[in-house]
PDB file of C-alpha atoms in Angstrom:
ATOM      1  CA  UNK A   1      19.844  -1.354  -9.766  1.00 69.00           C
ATOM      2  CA  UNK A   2      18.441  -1.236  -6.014  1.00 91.00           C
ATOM      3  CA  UNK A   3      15.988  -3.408  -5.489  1.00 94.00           C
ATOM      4  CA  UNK A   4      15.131  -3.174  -1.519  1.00 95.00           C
ATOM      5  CA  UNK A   5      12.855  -5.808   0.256  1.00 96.00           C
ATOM      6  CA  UNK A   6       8.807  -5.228   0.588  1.00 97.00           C
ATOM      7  CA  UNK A   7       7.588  -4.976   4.302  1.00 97.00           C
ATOM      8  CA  UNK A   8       4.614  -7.586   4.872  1.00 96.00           C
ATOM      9  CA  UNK A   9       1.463  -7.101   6.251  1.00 95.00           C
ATOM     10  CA  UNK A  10       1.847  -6.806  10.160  1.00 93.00           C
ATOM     11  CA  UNK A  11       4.815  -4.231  10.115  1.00 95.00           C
ATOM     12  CA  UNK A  12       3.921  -1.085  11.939  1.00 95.00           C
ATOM     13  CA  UNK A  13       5.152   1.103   8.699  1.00 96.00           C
ATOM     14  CA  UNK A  14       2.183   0.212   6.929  1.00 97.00           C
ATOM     15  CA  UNK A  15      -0.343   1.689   8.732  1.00 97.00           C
ATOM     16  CA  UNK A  16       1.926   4.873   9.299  1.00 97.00           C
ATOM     17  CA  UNK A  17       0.604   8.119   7.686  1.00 98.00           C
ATOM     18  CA  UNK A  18       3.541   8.764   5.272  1.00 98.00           C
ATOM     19  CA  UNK A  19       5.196  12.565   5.492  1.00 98.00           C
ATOM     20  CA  UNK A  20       4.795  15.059   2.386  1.00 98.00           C
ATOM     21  CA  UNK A  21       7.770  15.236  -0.048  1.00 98.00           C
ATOM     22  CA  UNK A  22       9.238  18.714   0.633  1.00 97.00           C
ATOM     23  CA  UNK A  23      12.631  18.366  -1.493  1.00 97.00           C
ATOM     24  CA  UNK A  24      12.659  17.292  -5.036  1.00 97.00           C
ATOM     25  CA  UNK A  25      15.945  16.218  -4.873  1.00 97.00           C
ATOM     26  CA  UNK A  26      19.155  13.326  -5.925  1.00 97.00           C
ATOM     27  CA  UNK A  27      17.418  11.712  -2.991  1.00 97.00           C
ATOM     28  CA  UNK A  28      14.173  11.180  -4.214  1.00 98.00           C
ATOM     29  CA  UNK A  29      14.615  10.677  -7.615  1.00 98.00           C
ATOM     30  CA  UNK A  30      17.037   7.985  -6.526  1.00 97.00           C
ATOM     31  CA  UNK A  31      14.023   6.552  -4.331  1.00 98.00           C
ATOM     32  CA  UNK A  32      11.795   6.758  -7.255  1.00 98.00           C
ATOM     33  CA  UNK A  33      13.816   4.349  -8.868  1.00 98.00           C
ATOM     34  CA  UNK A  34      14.349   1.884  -6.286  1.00 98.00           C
ATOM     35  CA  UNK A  35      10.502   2.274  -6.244  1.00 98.00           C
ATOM     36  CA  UNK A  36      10.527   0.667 -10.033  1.00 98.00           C
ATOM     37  CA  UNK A  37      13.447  -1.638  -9.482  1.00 97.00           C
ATOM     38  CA  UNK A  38      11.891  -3.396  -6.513  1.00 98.00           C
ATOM     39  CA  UNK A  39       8.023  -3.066  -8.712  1.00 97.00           C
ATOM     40  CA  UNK A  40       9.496  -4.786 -11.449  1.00 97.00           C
ATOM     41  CA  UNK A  41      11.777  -7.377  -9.496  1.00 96.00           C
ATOM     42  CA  UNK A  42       8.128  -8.497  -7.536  1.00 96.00           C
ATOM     43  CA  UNK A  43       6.201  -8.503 -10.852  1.00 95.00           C
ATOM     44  CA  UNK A  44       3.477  -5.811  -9.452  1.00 95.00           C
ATOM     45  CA  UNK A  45       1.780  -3.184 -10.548  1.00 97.00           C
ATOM     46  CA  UNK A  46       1.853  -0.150  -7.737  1.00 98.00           C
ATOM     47  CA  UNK A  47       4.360  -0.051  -5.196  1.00 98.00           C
ATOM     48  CA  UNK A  48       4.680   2.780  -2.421  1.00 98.00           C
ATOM     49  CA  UNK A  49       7.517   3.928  -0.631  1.00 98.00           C
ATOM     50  CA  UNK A  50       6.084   2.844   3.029  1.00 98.00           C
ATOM     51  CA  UNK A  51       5.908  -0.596   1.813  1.00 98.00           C
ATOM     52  CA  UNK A  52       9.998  -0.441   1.493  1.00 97.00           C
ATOM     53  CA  UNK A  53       9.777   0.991   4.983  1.00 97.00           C
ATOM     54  CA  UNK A  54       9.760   4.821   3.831  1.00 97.00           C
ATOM     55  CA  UNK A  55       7.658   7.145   5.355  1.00 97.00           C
ATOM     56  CA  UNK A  56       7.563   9.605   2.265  1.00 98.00           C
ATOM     57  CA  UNK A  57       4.494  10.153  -0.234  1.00 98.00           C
ATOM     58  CA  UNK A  58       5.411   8.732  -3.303  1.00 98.00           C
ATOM     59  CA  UNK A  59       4.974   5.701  -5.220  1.00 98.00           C
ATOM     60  CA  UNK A  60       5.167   4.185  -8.725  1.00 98.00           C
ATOM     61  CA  UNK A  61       3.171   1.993 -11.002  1.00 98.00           C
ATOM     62  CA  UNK A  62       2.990  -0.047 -14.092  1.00 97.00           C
ATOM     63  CA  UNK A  63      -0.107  -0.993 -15.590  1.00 94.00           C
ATOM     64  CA  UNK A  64       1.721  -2.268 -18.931  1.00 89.00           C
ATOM     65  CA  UNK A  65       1.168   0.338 -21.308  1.00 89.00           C
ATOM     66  CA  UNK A  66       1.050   3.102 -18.445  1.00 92.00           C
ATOM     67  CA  UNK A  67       4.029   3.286 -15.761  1.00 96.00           C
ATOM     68  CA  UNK A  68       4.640   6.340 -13.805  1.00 97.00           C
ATOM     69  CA  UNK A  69       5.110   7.716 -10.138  1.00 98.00           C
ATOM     70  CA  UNK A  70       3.123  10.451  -8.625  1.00 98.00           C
ATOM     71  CA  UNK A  71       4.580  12.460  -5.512  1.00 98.00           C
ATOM     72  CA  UNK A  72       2.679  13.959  -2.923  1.00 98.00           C
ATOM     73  CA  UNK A  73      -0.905  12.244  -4.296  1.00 98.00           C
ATOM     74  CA  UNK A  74      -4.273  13.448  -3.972  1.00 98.00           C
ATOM     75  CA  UNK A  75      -7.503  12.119  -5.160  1.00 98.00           C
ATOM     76  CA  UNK A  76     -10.910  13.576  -6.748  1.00 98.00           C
ATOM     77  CA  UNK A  77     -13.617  11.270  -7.724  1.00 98.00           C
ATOM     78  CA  UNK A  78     -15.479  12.837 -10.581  1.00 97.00           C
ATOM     79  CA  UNK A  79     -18.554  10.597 -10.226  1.00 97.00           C
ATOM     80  CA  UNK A  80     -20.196   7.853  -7.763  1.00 97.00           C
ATOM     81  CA  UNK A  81     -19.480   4.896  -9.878  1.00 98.00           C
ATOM     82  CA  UNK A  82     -18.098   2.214  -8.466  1.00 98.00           C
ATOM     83  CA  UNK A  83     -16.360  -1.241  -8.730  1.00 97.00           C
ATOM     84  CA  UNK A  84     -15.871  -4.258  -7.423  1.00 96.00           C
ATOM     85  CA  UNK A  85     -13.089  -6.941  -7.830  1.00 95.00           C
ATOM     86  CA  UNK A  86     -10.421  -8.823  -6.976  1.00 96.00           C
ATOM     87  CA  UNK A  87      -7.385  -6.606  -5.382  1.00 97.00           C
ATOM     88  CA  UNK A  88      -3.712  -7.884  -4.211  1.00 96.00           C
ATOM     89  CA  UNK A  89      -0.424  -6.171  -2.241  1.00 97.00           C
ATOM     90  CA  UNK A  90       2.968  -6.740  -2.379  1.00 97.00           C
ATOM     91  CA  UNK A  91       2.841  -6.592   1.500  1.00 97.00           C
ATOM     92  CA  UNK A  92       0.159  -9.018   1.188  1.00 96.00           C
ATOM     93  CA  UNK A  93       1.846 -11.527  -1.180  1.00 95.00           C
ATOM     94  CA  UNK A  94       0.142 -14.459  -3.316  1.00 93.00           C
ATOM     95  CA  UNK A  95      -3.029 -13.479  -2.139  1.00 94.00           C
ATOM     96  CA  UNK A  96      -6.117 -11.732  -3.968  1.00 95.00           C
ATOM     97  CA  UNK A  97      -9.721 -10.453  -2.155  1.00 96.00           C
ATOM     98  CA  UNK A  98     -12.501  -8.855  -4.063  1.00 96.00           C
ATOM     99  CA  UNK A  99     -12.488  -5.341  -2.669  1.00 96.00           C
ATOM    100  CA  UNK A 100     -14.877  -1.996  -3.753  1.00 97.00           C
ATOM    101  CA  UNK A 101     -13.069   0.991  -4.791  1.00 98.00           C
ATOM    102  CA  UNK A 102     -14.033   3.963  -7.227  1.00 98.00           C
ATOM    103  CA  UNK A 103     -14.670   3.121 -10.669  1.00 98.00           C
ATOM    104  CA  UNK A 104     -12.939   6.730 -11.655  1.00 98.00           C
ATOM    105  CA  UNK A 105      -9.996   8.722  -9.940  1.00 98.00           C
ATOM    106  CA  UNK A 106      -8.122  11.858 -11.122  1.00 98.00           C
ATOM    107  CA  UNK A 107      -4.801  11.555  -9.138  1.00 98.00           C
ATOM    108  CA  UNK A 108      -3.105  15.197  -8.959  1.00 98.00           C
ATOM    109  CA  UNK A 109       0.286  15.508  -7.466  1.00 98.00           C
ATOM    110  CA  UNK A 110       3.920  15.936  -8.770  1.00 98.00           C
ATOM    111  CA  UNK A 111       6.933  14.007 -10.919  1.00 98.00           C
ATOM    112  CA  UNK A 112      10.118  13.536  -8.816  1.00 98.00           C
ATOM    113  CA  UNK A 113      11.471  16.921 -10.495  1.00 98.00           C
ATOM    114  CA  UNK A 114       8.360  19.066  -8.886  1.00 98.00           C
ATOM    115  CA  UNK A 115       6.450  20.052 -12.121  1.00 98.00           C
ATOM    116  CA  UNK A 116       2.859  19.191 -11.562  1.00 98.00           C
ATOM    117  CA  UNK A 117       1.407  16.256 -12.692  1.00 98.00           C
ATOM    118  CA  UNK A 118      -2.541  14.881 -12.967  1.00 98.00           C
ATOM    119  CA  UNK A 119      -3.272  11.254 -13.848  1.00 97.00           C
ATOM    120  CA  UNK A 120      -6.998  10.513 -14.708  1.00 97.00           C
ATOM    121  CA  UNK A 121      -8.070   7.095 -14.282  1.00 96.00           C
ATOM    122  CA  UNK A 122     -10.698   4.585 -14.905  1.00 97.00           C
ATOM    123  CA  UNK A 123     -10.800   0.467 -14.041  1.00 97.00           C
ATOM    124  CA  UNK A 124      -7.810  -0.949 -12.982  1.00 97.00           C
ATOM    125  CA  UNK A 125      -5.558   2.254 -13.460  1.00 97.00           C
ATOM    126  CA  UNK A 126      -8.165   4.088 -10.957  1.00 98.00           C
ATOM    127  CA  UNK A 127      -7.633   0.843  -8.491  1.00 98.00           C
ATOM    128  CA  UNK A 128      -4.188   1.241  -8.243  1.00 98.00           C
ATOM    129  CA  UNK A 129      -4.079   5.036  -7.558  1.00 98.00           C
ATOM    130  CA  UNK A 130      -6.683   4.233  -4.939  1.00 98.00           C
ATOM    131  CA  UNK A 131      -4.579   1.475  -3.486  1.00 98.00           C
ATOM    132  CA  UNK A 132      -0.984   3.187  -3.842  1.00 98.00           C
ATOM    133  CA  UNK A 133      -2.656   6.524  -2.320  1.00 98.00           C
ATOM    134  CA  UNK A 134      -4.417   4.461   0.681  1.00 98.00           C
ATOM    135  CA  UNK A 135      -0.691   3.391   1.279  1.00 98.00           C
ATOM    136  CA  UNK A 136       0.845   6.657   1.589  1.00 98.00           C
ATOM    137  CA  UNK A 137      -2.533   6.960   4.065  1.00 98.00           C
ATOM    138  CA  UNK A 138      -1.704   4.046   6.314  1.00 97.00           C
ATOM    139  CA  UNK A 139      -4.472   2.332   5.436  1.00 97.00           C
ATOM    140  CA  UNK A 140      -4.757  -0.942   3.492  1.00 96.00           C
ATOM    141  CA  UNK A 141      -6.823  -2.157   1.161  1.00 96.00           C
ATOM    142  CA  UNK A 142      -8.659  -4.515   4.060  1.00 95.00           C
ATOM    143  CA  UNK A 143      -9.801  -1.458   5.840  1.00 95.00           C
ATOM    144  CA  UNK A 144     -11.715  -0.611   2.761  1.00 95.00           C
ATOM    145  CA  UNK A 145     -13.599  -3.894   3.042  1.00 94.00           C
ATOM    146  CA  UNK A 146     -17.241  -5.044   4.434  1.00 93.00           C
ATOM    147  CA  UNK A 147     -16.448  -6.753   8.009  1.00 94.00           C
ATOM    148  CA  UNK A 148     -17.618 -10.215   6.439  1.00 94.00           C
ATOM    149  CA  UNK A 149     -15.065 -10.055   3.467  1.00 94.00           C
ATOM    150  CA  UNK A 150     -12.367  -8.544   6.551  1.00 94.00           C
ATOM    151  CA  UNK A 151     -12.419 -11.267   8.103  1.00 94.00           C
ATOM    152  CA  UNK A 152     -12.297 -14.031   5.771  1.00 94.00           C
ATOM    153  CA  UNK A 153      -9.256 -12.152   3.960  1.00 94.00           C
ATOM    154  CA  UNK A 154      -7.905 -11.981   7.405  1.00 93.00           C
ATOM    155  CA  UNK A 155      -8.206 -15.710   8.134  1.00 94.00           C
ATOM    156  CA  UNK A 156      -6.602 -16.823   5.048  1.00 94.00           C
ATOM    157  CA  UNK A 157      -3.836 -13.954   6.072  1.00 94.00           C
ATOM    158  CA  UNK A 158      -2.609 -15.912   8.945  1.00 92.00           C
ATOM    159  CA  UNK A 159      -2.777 -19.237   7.321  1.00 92.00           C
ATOM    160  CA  UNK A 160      -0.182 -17.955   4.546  1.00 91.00           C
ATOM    161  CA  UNK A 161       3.057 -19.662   4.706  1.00 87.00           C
ATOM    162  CA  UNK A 162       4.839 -16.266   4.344  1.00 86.00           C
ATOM    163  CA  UNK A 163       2.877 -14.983   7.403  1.00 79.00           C
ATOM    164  CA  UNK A 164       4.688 -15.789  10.456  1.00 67.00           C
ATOM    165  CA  UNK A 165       2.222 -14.938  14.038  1.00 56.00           C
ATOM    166  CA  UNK A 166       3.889 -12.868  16.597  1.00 52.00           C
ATOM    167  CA  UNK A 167       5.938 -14.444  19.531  1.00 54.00           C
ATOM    168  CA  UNK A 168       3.972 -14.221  22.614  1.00 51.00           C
ATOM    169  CA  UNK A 169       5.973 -13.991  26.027  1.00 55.00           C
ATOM    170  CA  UNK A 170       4.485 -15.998  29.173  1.00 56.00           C
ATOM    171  CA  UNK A 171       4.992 -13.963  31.828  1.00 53.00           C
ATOM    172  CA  UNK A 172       7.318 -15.712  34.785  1.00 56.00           C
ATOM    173  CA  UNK A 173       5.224 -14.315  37.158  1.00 54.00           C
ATOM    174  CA  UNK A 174       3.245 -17.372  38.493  1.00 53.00           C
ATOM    175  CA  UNK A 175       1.788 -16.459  41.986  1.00 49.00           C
ATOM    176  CA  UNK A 176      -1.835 -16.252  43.400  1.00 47.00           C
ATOM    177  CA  UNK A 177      -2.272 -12.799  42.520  1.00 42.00           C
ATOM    178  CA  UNK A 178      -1.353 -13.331  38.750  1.00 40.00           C
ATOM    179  CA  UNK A 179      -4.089 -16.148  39.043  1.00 43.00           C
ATOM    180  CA  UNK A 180      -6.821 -13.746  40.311  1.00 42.00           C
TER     181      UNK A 180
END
């Protein structure tokens, strides 16, 4: 049992468009699990293979009475209904924002043997196939909030005790010009 450590919110890798699977291989099937290893270790319900620092398009979930993985994702919305709630990431950890997403998904893609696969959704199942996919996207769910809601989520972002702000370097140039 692999269970690999979740990049946090920050890391470049997260907002990285992730590459299509092309080989449906030991490989990924071997990723697939370490994909449910780590889920289960962090007690979450989707988990995508950028967050472990893998550019590939797959991830897994576990909503309880459905778990799965979908390869090589892609979303159709069958109606405009949507919803709004609270939303949390495992690169985002301890913390919860009310986001909008889709109400309804049907997620088509593939297992990690290649046979097709299609995953309809509604509620929370639709949420996380939203989320998961965004991943795979680069984008997180913050992007997919108002700018008000941004930045509040933001602000409480940098105030988490897991968040640690980026070293800034003062420059040792000192002279009149620098003071322009």
């Amino acid at each position: 049992m692999t269970v690999l450590p979740v990049r946090l919110f920050g890391d470049p890798v997260l907002t990285q468009p992730a590459a299509p699977v092309t080989d449906f291989d030991a490989e990924l099937r071997k990723l697939v699990r370490d994909l449910h290893h780590t889920l289960d270790a962090q007690h979450g319900t989707g988990l995508a293979a950028p967050q472990l620092g893998i550019g590939r398009r797959v991830f897994v979930f576990d909503m309880g009475d459905t778990r799965g993985h979908l390869v090589n994702p892609t979303l159709a919305f069958p109606d405009e209904q949507e919803q709004d709630g609270p939303e949390g990431c495992l690169s985002i950890p301890g913390l919860y924002f009310d986001t909008v997403r889709r109400l309804n998904v049907v997620a088509k893609g593939y297992t990690m043997h290649g046979d097709p696969l299609q995953i309809v959704g509604a509620g929370d199942l639709a949420r996380c196939l939203q989320h998961e996919t965004d991943h795979l996207d680069g984008v997180l769910f913050l992007d997919r909030m108002d700018p008000r809601r941004r930045r509040a989520a933001l602000r409480e972002i940098l105030a988490a005790d897991w968040n640690t702000p980026p070293k800034v370097k003062v420059s040792p140039h000192t002279g009149a010009f620098w003071q322009r």
